[in-house]
XYZ file of C-alpha atoms in Angstrom:
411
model
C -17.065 21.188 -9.100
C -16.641 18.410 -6.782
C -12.742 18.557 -4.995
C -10.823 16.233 -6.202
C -9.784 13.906 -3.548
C -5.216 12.998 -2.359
C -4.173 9.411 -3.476
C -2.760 8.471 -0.670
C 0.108 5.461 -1.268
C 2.193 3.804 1.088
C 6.538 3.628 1.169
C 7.459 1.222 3.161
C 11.222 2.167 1.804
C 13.440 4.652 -0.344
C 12.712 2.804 -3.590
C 8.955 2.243 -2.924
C 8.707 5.870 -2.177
C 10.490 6.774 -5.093
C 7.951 4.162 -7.103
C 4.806 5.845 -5.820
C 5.587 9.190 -6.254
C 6.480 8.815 -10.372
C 3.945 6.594 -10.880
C 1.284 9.235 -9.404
C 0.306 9.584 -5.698
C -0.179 13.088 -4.609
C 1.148 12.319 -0.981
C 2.997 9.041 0.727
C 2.442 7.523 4.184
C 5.923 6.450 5.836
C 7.909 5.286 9.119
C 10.930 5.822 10.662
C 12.935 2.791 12.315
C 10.562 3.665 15.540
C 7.239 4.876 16.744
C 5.140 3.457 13.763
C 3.128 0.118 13.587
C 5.155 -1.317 10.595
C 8.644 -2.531 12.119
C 9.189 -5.044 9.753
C 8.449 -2.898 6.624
C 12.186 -1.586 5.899
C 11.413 1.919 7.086
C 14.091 4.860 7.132
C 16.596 6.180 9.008
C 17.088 9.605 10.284
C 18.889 10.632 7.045
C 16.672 8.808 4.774
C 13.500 10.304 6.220
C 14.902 13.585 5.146
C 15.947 12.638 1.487
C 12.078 10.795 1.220
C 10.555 14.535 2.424
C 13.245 16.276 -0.126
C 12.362 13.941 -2.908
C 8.429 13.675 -2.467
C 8.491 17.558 -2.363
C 10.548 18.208 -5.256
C 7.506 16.103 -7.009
C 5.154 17.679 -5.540
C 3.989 14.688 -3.406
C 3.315 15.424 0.339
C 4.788 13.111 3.291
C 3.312 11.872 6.411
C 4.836 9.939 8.603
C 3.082 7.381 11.431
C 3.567 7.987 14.459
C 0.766 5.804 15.635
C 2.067 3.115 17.701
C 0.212 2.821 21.024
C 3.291 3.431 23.504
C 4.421 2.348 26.470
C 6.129 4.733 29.456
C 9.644 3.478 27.960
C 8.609 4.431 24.529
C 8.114 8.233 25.686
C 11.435 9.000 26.535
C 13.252 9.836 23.462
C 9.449 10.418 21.505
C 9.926 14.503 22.104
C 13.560 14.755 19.980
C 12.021 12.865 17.171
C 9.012 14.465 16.610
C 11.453 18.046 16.896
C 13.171 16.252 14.032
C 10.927 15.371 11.639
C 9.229 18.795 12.216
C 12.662 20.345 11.460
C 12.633 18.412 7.971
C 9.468 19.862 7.228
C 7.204 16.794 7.213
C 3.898 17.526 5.835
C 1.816 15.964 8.622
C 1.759 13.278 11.085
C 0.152 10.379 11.801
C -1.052 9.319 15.187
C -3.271 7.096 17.731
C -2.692 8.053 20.754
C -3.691 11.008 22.869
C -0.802 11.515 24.550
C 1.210 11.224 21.685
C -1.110 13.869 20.120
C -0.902 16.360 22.924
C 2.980 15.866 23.105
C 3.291 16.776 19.408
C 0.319 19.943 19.899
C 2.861 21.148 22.870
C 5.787 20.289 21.350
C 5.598 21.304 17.787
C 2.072 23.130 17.227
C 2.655 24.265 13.853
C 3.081 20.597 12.334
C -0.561 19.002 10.818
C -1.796 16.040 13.092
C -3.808 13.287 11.351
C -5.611 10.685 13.454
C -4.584 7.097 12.229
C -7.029 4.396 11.682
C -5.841 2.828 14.583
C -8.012 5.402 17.060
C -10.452 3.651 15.587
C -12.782 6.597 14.508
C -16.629 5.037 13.244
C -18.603 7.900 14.262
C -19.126 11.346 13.725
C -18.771 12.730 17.638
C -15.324 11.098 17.412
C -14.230 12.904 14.340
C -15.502 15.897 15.852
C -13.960 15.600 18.932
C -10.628 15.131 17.276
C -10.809 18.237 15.520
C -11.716 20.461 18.260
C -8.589 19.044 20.140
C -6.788 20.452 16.809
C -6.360 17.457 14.240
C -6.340 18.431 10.795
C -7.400 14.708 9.189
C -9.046 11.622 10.998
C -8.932 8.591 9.367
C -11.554 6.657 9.262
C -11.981 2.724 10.566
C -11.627 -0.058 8.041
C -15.075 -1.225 9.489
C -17.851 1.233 7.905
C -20.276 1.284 4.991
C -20.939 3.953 3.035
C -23.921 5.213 4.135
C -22.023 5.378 7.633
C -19.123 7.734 5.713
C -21.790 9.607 3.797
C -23.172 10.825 7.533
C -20.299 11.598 8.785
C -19.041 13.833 5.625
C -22.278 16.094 6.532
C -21.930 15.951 10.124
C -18.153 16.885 10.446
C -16.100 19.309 8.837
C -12.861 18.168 8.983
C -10.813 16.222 6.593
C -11.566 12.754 6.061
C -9.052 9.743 4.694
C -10.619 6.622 4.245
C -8.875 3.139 2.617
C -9.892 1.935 -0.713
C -7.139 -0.815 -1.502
C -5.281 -3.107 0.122
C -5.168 -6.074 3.222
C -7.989 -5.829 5.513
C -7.198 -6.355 9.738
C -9.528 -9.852 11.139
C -8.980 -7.572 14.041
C -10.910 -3.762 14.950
C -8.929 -1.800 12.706
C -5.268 -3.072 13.720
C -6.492 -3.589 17.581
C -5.158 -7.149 17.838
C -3.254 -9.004 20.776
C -2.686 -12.557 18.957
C 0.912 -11.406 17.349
C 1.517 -10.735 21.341
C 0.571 -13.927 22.482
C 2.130 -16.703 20.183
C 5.304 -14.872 19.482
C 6.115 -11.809 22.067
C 5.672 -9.168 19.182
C 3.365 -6.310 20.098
C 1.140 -5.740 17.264
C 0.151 -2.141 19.020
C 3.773 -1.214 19.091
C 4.990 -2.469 15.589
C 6.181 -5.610 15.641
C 2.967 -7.800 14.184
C 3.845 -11.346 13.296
C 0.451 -11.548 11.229
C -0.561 -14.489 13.191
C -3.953 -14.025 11.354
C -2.882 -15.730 8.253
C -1.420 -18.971 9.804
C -2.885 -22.744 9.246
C -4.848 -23.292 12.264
C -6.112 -26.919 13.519
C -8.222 -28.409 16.909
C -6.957 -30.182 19.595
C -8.981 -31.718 21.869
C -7.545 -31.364 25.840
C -7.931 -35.442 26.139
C -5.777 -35.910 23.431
C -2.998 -33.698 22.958
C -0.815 -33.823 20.281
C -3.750 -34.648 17.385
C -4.210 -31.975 15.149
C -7.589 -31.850 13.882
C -8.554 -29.736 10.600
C -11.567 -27.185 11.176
C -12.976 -28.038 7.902
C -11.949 -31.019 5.411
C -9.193 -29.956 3.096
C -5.928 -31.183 2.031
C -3.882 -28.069 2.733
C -5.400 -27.236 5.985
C -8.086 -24.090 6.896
C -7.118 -20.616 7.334
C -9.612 -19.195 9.947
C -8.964 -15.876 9.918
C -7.418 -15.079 6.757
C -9.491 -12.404 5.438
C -9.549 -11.387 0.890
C -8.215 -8.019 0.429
C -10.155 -4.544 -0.299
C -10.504 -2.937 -3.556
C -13.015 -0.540 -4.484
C -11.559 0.521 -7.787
C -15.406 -1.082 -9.284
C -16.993 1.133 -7.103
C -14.875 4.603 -7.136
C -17.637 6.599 -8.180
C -19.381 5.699 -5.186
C -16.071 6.326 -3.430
C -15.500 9.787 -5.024
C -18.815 11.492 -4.332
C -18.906 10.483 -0.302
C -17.160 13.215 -0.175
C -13.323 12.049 1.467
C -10.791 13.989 0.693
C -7.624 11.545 0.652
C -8.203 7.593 -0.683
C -5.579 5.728 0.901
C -3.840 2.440 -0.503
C -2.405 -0.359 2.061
C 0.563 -2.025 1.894
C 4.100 -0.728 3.470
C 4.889 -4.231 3.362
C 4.132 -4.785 -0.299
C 5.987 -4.969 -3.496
C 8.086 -2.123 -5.474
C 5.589 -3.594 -8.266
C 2.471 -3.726 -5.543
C 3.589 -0.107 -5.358
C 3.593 1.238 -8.688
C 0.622 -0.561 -10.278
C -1.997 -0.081 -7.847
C -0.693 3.650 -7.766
C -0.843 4.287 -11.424
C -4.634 2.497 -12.161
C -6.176 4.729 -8.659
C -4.479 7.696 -10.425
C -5.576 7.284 -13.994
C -8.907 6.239 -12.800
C -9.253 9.244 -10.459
C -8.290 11.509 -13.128
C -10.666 10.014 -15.820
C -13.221 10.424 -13.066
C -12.755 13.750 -13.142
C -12.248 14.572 -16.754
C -16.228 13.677 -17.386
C -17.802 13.056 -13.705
C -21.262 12.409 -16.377
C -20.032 9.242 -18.088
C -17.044 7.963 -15.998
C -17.028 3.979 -16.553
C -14.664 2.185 -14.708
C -11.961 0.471 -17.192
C -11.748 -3.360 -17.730
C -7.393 -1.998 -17.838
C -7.336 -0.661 -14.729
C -9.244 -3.575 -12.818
C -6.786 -5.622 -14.982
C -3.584 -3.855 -13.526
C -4.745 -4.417 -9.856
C -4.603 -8.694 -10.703
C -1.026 -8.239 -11.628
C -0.026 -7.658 -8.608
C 0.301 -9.937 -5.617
C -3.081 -9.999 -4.265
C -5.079 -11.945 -2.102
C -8.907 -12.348 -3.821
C -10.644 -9.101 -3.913
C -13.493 -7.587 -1.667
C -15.451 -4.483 -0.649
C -14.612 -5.111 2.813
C -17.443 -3.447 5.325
C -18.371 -1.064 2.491
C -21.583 -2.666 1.011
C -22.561 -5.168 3.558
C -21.137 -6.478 6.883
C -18.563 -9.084 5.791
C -19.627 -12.892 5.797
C -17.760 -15.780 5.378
C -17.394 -15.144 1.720
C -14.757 -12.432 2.524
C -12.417 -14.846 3.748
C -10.381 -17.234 2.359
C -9.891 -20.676 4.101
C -8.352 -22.684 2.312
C -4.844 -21.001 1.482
C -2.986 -18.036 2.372
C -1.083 -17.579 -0.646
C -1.223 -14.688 -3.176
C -2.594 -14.455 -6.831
C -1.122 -12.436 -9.640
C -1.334 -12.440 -13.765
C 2.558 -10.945 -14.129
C 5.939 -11.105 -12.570
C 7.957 -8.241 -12.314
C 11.193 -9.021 -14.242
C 13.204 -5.678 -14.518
C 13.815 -2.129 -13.390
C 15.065 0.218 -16.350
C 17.767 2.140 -14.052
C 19.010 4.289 -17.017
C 18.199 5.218 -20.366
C 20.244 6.316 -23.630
C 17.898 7.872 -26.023
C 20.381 8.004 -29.150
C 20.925 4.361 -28.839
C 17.543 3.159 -27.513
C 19.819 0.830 -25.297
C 18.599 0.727 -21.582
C 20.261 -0.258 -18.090
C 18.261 -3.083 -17.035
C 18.369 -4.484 -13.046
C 17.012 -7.769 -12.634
C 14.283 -8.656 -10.932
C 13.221 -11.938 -11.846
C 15.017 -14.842 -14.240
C 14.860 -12.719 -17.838
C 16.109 -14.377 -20.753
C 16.154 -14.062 -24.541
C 12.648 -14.574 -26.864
C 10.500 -13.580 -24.064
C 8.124 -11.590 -24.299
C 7.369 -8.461 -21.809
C 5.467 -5.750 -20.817
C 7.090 -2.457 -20.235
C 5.131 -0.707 -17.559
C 5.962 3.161 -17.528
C 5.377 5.423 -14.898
C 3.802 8.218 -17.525
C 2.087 7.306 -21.175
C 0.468 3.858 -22.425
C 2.228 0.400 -21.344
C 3.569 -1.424 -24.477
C 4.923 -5.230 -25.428
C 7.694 -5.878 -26.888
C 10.405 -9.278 -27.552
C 13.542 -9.420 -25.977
C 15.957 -9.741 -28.978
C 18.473 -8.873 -27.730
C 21.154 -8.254 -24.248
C 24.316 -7.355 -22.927
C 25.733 -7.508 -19.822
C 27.678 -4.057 -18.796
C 31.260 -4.865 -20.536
C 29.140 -4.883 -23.732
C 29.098 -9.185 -24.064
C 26.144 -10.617 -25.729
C 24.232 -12.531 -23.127
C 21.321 -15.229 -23.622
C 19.731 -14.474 -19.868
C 20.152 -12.848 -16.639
C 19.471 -15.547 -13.646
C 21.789 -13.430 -10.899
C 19.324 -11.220 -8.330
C 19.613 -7.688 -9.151
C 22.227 -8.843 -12.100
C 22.336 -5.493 -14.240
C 22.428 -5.656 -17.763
C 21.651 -3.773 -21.391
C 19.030 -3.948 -23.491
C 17.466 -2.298 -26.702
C 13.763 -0.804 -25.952
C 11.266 -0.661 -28.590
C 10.050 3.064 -27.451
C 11.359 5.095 -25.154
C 11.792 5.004 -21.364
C 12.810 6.413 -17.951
C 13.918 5.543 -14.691
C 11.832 3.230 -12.843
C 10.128 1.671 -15.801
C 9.291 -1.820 -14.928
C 10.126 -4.783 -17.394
C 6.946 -7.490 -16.490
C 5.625 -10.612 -17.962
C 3.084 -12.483 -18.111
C 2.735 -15.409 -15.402
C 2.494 -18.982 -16.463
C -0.756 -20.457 -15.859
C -0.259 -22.847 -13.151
C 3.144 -21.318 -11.909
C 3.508 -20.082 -8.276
């Protein structure tokens, strides 16, 4: 029986850790405030890193946390405590890019895992194997690779493999860019990427400076390097029997919803996969759950075919999604069927939602009913993160997102 392969989700915070891990990864990606290439993701604090590692674990749900910045001689210096602490919290693995980063933690604390991010840029089998005869437990492998290229290197390496199945895609080599750098200052390489890729870009011609002129006709302007998003969820068979052992989703960045529902259609698919390898379809539900999310338009990346112009979109850089996330269920009386409600998005009375769970079937239901928390019929709740109550139809926990569905035409 073929192993079945880690769903691998990102946490770019406390509550989007907390999201994947009910709603079904097996292990979580994460950064501290330093030393990892997603500064602007929220991130966590000496203290929070530890209560992520205690709460993943008491899940069962492993933690890794990047270390895979490309550093500078400045960024040394105070590298060695940190990587003593996190090994002291009992971090499952880590994840870096860098040699000397990697022979620094091998010296320094040889009994933690070392997985080699994405960022080394691994395409071929000699690399993999050279990483694990230097000692690394996981490489991960480059954005940029079909298939048949994975497939080779499964038989030519034994060593664990991660590869990505969901999520943004890089217009640079696998996060290798230098354009954040230029316009704005921010080193991409150490953290700090402005995303430079998805801004409106015109010509202007050195005789006449000052005219703008668009790179292809179109009233909003032309987005030249704006690349469509990956998702092999159509495709997971082909996914599953390469032979990786951890499928890894994008986005520290993302959503608390981004979070949950790409999580919870990977892990129901995955399982079903499993359950009856023979006559696994792929679900019209789950493919369903992964548009209700902010998305840009969907595409295998470099898996099938070297990407053409038709993986990139040029004339926008905004997001698509069927549903907006309206409510987090914070608690739960089940005598009453009343629920603590935190808004999320303007709720009101007579609409009707979706109540995503993070266990069992979704169901719909009307809102007949609220209260805000001194008991006081209400008729909405406009006010961010206003907290109110509410009568469920079925039961709930904890993290149950409230959802409807988007109005066609809305933003």
């Amino acid at each position: 029986m073929r192993k079945k392969p880690e769903l691998l989700a990102p946490a770019g915070n406390m509550e989007k850790l907390k999201m994947a891990v009910l709603y079904g990864a097996d292990a979580v990606y994460l950064g501290g405030k330093a030393f990892g290439l997603r500064a602007l993701g929220g991130n966590f604090s000496l203290t929070e890193l530890k209560e992520a590692v205690d709460f993943a674990h008491s899940h069962r749900c492993r933690v890794y946390v990047t270390v895979n910045i490309f550093p500078h001689n400045s960024d040394m210096e105070k590298l060695p405590e940190y990587l003593r602490y996190l090994n002291s919290i009992h971090v499952d693995a880590l994840l870096v890019a860098d040699l000397g980063v990697f022979m620094m933690c091998r010296n320094l604390i040889p009994e933690m895992e070392l997985h080699i991010s994405t960022q080394a840029n691994n395409t071929n089998w000699a690399a993999v194997n050279a990483w694990k005869a230097l000692g690394a437990k996981r490489v991960v492998l480059a954005r940029e690779m079909s298939l048949e290229e994975i497939r080779e290197i499964r038989t030519r390496c034994d060593v664990d493999l991660e590869m990505f199945i969901h999520g943004a895609m890089c217009i640079s080599y696998s996060g290798r860019c230098l354009l954040s750098n230029y316009f704005t200052g921010r080193d991409s390489n150490r953290g700090s990427c402005a995303q430079s890729c998805r801004w409106k870009y015109a010509l202007v011609e050195e005789t006449r400076p000052g005219q703008y002129f668009p790179i292809a006709e179109d009233e909003q302007g032309t987005y030249i390097m704006n690349s469509k998003d990956m998702c092999l969820m159509p495709y997971l068979r082909d996914v599953i029997e390469s032979g990786v052992d951890s499928l890894k989703i994008e986005g520290r960045m993302k959503s608390v919803h981004y979070a949950a529902s790409v999580v919870k259609a990977y892990r129901m698919a995955i399982d079903s996969y499993f359950e009856d390898p023979d006559h696994f379809l792929v679900r019209q539900e789950w493919l369903d759950e992964l548009e209700k999310v902010s998305h840009r338009t969907y595409t295998t990346g470099f898996y099938y075919h070297r990407p053409s112009e038709k993986d990139q979109i040029y004339s926008r850089t905004s997001y698509d999604q069927t549903s907006d996330f309206v409510g987090l269920v914070r608690a739960y009386d089940e005598k009453t069927g009343w629920a603590v409600i935190e808004q999320r998005n303007h709720i009101k009375e007579g609409q009707e939602i979706e109540v995503f769970r993070p266990s069992g079937p979704s169901y719909r239901q009307q809102i007949d009913g609220m209260l805000d928390m001194d008991g006081f019929p209400i008729h909405a709740a406009p006010h961010p993160q206003q907290m109110f109550r509410m009568k469920m139809s079925y039961p709930v926990t904890p993290y149950t997102i409230l959802r409807r569905d988007k109005e066609p035409g809305s933003a």
